Coordinates of C-alpha atoms and ligand atoms in Angstrom, one line a residue:
X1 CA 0.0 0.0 0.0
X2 CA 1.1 3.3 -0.8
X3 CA 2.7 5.3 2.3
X4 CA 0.5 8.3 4.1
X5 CA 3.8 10.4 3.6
X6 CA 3.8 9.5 0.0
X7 CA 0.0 10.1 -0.5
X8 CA 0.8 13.7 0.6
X9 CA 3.5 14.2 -1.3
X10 CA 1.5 13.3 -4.2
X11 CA -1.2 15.9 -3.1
X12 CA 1.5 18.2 -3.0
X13 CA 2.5 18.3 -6.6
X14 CA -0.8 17.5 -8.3
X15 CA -2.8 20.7 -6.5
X16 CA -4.1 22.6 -9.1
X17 CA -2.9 20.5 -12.2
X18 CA -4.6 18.0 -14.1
X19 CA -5.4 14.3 -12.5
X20 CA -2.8 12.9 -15.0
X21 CA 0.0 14.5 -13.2
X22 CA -1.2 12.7 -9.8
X23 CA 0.9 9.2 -11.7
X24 CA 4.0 11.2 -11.8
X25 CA 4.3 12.9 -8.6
X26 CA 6.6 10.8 -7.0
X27 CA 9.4 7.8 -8.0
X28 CA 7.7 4.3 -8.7
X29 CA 7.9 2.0 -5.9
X30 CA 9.5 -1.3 -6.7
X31 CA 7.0 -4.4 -5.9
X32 CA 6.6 -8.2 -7.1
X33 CA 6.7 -10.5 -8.3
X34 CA 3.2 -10.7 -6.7
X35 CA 0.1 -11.9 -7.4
X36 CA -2.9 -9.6 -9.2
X37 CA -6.6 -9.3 -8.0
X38 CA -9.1 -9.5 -10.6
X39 CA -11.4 -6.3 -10.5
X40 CA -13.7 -7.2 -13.2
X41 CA -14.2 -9.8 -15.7
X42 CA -12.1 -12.6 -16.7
X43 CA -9.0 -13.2 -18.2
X44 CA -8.8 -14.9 -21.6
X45 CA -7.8 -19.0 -21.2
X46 CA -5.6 -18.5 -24.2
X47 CA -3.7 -15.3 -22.9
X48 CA -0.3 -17.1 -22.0
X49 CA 2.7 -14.7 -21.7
X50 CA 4.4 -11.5 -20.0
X51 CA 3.6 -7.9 -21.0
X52 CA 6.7 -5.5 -20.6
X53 CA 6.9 -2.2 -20.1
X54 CA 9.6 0.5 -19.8
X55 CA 9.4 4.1 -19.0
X56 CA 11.1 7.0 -16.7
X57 CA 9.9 5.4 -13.3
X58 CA 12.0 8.4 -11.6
X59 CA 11.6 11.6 -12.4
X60 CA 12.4 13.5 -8.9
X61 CA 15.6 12.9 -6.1
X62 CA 14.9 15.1 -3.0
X63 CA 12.7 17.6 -4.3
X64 CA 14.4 18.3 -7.2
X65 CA 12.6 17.2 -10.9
X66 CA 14.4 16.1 -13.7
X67 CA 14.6 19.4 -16.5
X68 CA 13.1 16.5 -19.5
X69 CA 10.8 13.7 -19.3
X70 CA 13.4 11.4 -21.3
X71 CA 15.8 12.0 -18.5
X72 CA 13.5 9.7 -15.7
X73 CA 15.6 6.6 -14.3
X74 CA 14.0 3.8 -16.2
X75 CA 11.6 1.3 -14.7
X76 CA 10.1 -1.8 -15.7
X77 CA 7.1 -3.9 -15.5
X78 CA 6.3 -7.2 -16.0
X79 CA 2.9 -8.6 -15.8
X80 CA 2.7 -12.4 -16.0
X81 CA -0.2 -14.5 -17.7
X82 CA 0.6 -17.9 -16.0
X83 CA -1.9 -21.0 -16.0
X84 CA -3.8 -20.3 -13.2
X85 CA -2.5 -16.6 -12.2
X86 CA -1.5 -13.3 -12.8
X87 CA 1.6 -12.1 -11.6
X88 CA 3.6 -8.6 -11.8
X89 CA 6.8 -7.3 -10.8
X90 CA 8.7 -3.6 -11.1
X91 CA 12.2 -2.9 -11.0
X92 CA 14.8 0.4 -11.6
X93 CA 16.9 -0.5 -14.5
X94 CA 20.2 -0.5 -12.0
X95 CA 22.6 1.2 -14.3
X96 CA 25.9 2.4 -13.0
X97 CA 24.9 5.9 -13.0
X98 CA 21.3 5.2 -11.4
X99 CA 23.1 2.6 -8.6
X100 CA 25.8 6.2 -7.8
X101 CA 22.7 8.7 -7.6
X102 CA 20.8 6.2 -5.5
X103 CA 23.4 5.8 -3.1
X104 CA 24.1 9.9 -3.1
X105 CA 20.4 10.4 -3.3
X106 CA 21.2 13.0 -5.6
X107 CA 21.0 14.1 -9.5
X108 CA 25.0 13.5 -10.9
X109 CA 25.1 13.4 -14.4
X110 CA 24.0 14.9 -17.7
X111 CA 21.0 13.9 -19.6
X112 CA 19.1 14.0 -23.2
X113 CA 17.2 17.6 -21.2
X114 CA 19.3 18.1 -18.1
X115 CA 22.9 19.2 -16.8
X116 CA 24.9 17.8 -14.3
X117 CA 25.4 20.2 -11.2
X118 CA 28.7 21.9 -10.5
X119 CA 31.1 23.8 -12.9
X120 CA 30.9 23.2 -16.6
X121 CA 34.1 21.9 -16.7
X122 CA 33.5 18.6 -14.8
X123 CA 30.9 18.2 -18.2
X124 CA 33.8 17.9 -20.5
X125 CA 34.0 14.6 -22.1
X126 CA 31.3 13.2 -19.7
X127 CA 28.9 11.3 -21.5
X128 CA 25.2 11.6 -20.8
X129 CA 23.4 9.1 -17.9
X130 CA 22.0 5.6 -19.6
X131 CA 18.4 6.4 -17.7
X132 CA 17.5 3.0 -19.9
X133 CA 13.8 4.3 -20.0
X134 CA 12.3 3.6 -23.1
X135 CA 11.3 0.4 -24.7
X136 CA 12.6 -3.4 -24.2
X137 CA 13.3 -6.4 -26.1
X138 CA 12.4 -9.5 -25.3
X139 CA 14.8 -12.3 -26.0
X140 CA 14.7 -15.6 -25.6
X141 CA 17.1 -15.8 -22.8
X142 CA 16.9 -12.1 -21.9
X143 CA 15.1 -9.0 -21.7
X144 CA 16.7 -5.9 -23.0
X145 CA 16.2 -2.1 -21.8
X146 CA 16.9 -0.1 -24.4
X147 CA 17.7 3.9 -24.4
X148 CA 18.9 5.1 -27.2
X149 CA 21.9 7.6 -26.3
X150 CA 24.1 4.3 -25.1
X151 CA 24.1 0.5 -25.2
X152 CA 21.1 -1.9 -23.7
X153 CA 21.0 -3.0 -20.4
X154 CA 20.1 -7.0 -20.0
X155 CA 17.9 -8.3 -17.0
X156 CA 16.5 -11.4 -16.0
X157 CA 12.9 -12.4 -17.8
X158 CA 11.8 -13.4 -14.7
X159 CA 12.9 -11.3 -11.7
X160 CA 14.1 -8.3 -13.5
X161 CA 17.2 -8.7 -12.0
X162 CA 19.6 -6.0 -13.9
X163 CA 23.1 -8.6 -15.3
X164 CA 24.3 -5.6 -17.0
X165 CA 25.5 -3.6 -19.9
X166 CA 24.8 -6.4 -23.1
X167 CA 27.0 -5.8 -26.2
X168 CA 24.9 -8.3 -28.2
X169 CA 28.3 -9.7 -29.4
X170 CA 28.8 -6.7 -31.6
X171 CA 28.6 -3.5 -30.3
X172 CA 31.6 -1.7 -28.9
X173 CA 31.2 1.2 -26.5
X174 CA 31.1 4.2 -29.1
X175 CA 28.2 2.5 -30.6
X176 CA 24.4 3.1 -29.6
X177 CA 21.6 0.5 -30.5
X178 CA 18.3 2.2 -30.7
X179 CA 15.1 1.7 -28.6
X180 CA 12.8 0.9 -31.9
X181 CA 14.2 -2.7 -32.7
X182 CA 11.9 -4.4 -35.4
X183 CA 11.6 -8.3 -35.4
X184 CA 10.4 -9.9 -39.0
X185 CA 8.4 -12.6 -37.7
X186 CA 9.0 -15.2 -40.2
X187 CA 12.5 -15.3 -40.0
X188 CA 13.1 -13.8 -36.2
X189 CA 15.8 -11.5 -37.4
X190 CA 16.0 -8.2 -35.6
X191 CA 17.1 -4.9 -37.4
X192 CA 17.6 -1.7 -35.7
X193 CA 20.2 1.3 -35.7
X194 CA 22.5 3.9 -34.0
X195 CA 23.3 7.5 -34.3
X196 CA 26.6 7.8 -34.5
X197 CA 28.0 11.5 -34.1
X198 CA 31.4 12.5 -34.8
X199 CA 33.0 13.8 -37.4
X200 CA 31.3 10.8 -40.3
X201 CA 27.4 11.5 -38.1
X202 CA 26.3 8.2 -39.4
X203 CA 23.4 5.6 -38.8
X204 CA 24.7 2.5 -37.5
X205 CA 22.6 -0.4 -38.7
X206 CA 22.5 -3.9 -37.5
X207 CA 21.0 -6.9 -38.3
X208 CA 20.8 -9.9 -35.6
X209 CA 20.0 -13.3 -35.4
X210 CA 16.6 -14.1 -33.7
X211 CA 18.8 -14.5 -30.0
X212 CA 20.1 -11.0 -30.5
X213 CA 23.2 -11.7 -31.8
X214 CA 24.7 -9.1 -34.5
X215 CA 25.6 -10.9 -37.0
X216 CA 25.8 -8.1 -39.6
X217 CA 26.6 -4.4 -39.5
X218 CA 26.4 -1.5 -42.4
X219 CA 27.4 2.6 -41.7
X220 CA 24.7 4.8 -44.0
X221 CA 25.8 8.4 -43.7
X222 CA 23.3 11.2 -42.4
X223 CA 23.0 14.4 -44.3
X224 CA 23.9 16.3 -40.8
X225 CA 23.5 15.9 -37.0
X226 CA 19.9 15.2 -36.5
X227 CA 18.1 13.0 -34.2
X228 CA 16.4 10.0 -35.6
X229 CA 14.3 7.9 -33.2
X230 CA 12.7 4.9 -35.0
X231 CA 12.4 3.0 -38.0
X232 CA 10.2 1.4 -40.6
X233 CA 10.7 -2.2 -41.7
X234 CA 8.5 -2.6 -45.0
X235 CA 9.3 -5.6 -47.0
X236 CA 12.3 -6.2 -48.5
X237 CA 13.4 -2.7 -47.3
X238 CA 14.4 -0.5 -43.8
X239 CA 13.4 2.9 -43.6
X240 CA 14.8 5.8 -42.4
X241 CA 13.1 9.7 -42.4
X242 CA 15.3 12.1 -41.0
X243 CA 13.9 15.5 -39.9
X244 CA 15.3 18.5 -40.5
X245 CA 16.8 18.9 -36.7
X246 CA 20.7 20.1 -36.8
X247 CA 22.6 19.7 -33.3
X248 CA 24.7 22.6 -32.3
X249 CA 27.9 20.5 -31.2
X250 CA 29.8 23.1 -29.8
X251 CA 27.3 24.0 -26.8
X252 CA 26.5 20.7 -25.9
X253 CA 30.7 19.7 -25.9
X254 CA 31.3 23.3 -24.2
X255 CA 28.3 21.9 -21.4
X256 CA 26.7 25.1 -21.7
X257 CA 23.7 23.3 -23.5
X258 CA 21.7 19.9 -22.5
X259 CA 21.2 17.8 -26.0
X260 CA 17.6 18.7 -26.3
X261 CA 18.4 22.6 -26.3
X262 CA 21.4 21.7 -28.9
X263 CA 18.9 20.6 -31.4
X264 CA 17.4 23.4 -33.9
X265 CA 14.5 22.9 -36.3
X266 CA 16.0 24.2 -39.2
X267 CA 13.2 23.6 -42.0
X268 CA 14.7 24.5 -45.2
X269 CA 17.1 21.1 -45.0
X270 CA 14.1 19.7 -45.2
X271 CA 12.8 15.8 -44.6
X272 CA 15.7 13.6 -45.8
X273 CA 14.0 9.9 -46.8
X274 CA 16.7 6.9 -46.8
X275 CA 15.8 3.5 -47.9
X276 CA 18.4 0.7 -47.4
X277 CA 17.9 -2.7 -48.8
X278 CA 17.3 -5.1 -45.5
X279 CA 19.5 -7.6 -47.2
X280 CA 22.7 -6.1 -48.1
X281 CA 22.1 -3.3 -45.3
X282 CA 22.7 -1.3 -48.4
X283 CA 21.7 2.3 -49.5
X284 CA 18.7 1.8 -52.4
X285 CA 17.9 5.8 -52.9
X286 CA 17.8 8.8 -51.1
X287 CA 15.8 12.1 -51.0
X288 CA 14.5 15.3 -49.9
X289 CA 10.5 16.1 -49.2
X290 CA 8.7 18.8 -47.3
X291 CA 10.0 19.4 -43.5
X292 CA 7.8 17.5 -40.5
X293 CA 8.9 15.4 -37.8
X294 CA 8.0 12.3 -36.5
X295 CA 9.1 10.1 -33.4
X296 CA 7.1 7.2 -34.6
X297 CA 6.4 5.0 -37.4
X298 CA 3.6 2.1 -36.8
X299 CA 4.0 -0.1 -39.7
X300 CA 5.7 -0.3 -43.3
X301 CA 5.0 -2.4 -46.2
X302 CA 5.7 -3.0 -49.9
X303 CA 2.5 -3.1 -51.8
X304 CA 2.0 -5.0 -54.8
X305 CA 2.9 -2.5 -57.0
X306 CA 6.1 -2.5 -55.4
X307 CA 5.8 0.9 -53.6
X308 CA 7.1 1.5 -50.2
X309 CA 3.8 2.7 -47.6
X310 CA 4.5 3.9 -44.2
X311 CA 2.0 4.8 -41.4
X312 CA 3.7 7.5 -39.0
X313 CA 2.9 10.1 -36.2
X314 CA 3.6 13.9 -38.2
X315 CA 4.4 16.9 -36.2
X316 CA 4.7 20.1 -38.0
X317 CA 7.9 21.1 -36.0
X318 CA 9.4 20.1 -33.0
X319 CA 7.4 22.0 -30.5
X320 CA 6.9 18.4 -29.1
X321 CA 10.2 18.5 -27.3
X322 CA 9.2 20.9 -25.7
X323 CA 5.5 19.9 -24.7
X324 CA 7.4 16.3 -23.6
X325 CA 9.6 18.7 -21.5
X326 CA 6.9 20.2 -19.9
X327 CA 5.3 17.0 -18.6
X328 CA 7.9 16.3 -16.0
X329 CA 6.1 19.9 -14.5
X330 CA 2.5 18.1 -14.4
X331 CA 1.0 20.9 -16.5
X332 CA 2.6 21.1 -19.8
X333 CA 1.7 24.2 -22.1
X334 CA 3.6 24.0 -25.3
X335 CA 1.0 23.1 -27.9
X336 CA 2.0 20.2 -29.8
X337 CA -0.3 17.8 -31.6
X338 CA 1.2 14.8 -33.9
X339 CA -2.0 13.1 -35.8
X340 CA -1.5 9.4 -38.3
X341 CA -0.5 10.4 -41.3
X342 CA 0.6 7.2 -44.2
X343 CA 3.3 8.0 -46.8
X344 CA 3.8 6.4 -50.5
X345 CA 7.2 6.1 -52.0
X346 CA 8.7 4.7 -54.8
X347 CA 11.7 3.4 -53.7
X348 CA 13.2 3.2 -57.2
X349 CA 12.6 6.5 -58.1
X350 CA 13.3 8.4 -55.2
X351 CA 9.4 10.0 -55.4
X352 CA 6.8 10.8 -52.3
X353 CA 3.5 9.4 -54.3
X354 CA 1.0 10.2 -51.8
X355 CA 1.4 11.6 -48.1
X356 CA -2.0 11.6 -45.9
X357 CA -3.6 12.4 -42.7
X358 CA -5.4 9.2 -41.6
X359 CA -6.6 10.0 -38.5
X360 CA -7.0 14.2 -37.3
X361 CA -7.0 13.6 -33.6
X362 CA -3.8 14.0 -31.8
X363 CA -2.4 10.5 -31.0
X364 CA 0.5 8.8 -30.8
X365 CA 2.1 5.2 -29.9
X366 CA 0.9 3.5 -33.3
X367 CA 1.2 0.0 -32.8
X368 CA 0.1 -3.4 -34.9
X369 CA 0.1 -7.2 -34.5
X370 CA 3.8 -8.1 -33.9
X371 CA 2.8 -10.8 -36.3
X372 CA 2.7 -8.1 -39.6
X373 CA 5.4 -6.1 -38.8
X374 CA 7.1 -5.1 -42.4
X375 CA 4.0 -6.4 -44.1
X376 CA 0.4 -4.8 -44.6
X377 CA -1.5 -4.8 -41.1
X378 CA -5.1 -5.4 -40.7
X379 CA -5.0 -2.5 -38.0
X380 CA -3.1 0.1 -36.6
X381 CA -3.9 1.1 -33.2
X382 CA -2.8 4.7 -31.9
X383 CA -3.3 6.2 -28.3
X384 CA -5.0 9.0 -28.4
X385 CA -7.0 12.7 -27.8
X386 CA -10.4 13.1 -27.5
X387 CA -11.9 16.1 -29.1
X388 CA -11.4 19.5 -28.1
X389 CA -8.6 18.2 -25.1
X390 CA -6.7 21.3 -23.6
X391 CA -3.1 21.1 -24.0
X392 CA -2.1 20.0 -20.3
X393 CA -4.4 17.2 -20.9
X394 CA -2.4 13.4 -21.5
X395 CA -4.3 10.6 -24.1
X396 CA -7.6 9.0 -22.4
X397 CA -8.8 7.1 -25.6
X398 CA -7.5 4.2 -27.8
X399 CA -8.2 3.9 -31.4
X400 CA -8.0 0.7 -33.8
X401 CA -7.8 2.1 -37.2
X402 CA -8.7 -0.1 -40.5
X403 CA -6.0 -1.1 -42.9
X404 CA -5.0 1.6 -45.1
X405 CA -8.6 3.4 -44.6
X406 CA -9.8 6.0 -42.8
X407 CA -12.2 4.4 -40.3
X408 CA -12.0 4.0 -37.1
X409 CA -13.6 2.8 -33.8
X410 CA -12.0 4.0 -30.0
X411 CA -12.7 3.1 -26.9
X412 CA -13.1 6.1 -24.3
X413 CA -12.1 5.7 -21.1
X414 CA -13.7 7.3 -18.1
X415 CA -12.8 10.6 -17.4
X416 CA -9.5 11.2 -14.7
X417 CA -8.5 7.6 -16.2
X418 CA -5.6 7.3 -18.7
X419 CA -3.8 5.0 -20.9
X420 CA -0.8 4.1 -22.1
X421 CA 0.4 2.6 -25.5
X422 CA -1.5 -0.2 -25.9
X423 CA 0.4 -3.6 -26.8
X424 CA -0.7 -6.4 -29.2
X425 CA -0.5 -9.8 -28.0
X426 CA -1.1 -12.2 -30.8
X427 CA -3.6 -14.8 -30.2
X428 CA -1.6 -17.5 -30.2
X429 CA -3.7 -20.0 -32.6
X430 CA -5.8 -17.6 -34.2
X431 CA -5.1 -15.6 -36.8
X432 CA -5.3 -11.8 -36.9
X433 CA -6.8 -11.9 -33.8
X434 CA -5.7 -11.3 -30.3
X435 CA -5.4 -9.1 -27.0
X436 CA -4.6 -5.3 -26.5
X437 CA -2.9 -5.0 -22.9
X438 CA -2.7 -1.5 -21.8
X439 CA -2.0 -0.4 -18.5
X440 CA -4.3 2.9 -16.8
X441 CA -3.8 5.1 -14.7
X442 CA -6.8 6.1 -12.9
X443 CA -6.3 9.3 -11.1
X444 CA -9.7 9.0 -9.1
X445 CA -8.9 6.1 -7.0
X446 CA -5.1 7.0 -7.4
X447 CA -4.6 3.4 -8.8
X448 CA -3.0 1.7 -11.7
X449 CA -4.5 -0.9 -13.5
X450 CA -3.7 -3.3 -16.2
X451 CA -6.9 -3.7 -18.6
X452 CA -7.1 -6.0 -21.5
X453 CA -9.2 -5.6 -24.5
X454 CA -10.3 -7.6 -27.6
X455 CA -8.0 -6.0 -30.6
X456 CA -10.8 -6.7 -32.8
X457 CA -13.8 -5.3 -30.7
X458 CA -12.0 -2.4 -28.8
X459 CA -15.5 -0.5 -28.4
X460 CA -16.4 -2.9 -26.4
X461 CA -14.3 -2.2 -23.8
X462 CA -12.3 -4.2 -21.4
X463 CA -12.4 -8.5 -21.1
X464 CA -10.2 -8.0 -18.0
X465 CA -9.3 -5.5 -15.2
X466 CA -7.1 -6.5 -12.8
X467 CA -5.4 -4.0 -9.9
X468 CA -1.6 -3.4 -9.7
X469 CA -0.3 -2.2 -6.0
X470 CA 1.4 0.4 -6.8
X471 CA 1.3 3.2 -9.1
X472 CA 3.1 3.3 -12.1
X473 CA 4.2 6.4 -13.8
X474 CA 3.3 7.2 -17.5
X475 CA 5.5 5.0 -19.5
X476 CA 6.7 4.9 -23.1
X477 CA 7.2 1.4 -24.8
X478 CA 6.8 -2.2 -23.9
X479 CA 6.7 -5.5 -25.9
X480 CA 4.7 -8.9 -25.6
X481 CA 6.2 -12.4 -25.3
X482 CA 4.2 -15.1 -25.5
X483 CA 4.4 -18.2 -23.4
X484 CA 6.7 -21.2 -24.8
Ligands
LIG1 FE1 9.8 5.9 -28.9

């Protein structure tokens, strides 16, 4: 049970913000692995498996807030769908850098949004924290956290015991492996990337064998420092769109400047679009197209006529660095709405066909069945808005959007109650059918929950509730592995 003293402290922050901000007042408390009661409903026979989740769990150290929401110590959870019960656990990622500012109970280092404290000169040279916050990858033997400024950190499936710093058998420490791995699933092989910055700024790809192993490596060049945070696998192709952010080295090397205050949007470089063949790990084509920016892609395909289509969340600018920076404060004020927009390319030509809003209500976390990644999905589901939402106000609905159309059906949740990304767990018989798991906040009764839904009736609302004991702060990305 939550503590009186921590109750008040929670009081403290949230008075006179919105009820969201009640999930982030004060550091997750570790629990588990224990046992979940059932609130309502009943748990699918079928549903065998353990839902992940990673996001900042600690955002505050004596009073003092973290200046970015990316720079929260990471936390995971694990909720376990066993024969006969539910169980879930929460652990700190124990990084090197988290295990020194636990025992000093005190911010040290430099982050993607923050300084370390003391003279600028003790910044020199001193790479950022690895807060390890913001999605995982479950392998067979292990489960990664993954941040995308450093290297992942492996812990045990079960406990969530933290073993370390994992090199995957082919990183070495200059290299950075990306939070938005993608995992074919007909052949298990697992692509993702690094930003490289020096004087060659590169992406660092990598292709591994289905236990995580690199087993190949390309360098693609970037037209200039930018930031790119995911991905698209679509066919026989990987996907990169790079916005037209520049990083001012100098003031980030000099410490006078925290990463995210080094990056400019500088529009007139426009929206650089680099397609690599997923064999080779080879450049295809490369071009130029209107500025936007995007954190997140939710699916990519090759369609029959051979063109490349991508479903992604489109920002006009990068206003929603700042809006994310904001949240740490409980009442962010930076307008900044991203809505589902798909993109058609020919990737022989180097040509945007067709670039569309799908879905005008601001959303983000676009997920699909892990079963049609890199091929056409019968849905994509997005986290999202309902109408007319102030600014301050965090995602209360989830949407399952058709195919490539335009229709869509949400589910609302009640109000001061609040989703995360929701995560598709593959019925594991069944095709295109199965389970979204999300996990609420719900600021009323000061409670988290985990809720599962039917992906294919979402209106409906949920199969299952079930009650975590604790809290859990607004997370970022998570992952499903099924049983066996
Ligand atoms: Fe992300």
């Amino acid at each position: 049970m939550p503590t009186q003293t921590s109750d008040v402290r929670r009081d403290r922050f949230a008075q006179g913000k919105p009820v969201w901000a009640r999930a982030i007042a004060t550091p997750a408390t570790e629990f588990g692995p224990i046992a979940l009661h059932l609130i309502s409903g009943q748990i699918p026979a079928d549903l065998k498996g353990t839902l992940y989740r990673n996001g900042p769990g600690r955002l505050s150290r004596q009073g003092q807030r973290v200046d970015h929401w990316f720079d929260g110590d990471g936390g995971i959870l694990a909720v376990r769908f066993d024969q006969d019960k539910t169980t879930a656990c929460y652990r700190y990622v124990q990084t090197p850098e988290f295990q020194l500012e636990e025992e000093q109970d005190q911010f040290l280092h430099s982050g993607y949004g923050q300084l370390a404290p003391g003279p600028i000169w003790r910044r020199w040279g001193v790479p950022p924290k690895n807060v390890a916050n913001t999605s995982v990858l479950a392998l067979p033997d292990k489960l990664l956290a993954l941040w995308e400024g450093g290297q992942p950190h492996a812990l045990d499936l079960i406990t969530l015991e933290t073993q370390g710093p994992d090199l995957l058998s082919g990183l070495s420490p200059k290299l950075t492996y990306s939070a938005h791995p993608k995992q074919d699933p007909q052949t298990g092989n697992i692509y993702n990337f690094g930003v490289i910055f020096g004087a060659k700024t590169h992406l660092q790809l990598y292709r591994s064998h289905p236990s995580g192993k690199i087993e190949q490596q390309a360098a693609i060049p970037l037209p200039g420092l930018s930031m790119v945070h995911d991905f698209a696998l679509a066919g026989r192709y990987l996907v990169f769109v790079v916005p037209p952010l520049r990083l001012q080295m100098l003031p980030m090397l000099l410490g006078t400047q925290s990463l995210s205050d080094a990056l400019q949007w500088q529009p007139h470089h426009g929206t650089q679009i680099i397609v690599v063949d997923r064999e080779a790990l080879k450049e295809v084509t490369r071009f130029d197209t209107d500025p936007w920016f995007q954190w997140h892609f939710g699916n990519g395909y090759e369609n029959t006529s051979g063109e490349i289509v991508l479903d992604y969340i489109r920002y006009p600018d990068f206003q929603t660095n700042q809006w994310l920076q904001e949240v740490v404060t409980g009442h962010p004020q930076t307008p900044a709405s991203g809505t589902l927009w798909q993109l058609r390319i020919n990737p022989q030509t180097g040509q945007v066909l067709s670039n569309d809003q799908r879905f005008a209500l601001g959303c983000e976390f676009p997920v699909i069945s892990p079963m049609e990644t890199g091929q056409r999905a019968e849905a994509i589901y997005v986290t999202h808005q309902s109408t007319d939402r102030p600014t301050e106000e965090m995602f209360d609905c989830i949407a399952r959007i058709e195919g490539d159309a335009k229709t869509s059906t949400s589910m609302e949740f009640s109000q001061g109650c609040y989703p995360m990304e929701a995560i598709y767990a593959p019925h594991p018989t069944r095709d295109n059918q199965g389970w979204l798991i999300t996990v609420v906040f719900d600021g009323n009764q000061d409670q988290s929950t985990v809720q599962i839904f039917s992906a294919q009736q979402l209106e409906a609302g949920p199969i299952a509730v079930l009650a975590l004991p604790e809290v859990i702060p607004f997370g970022f990305h998570g992952t499903w592995q099924s049983a066996g």
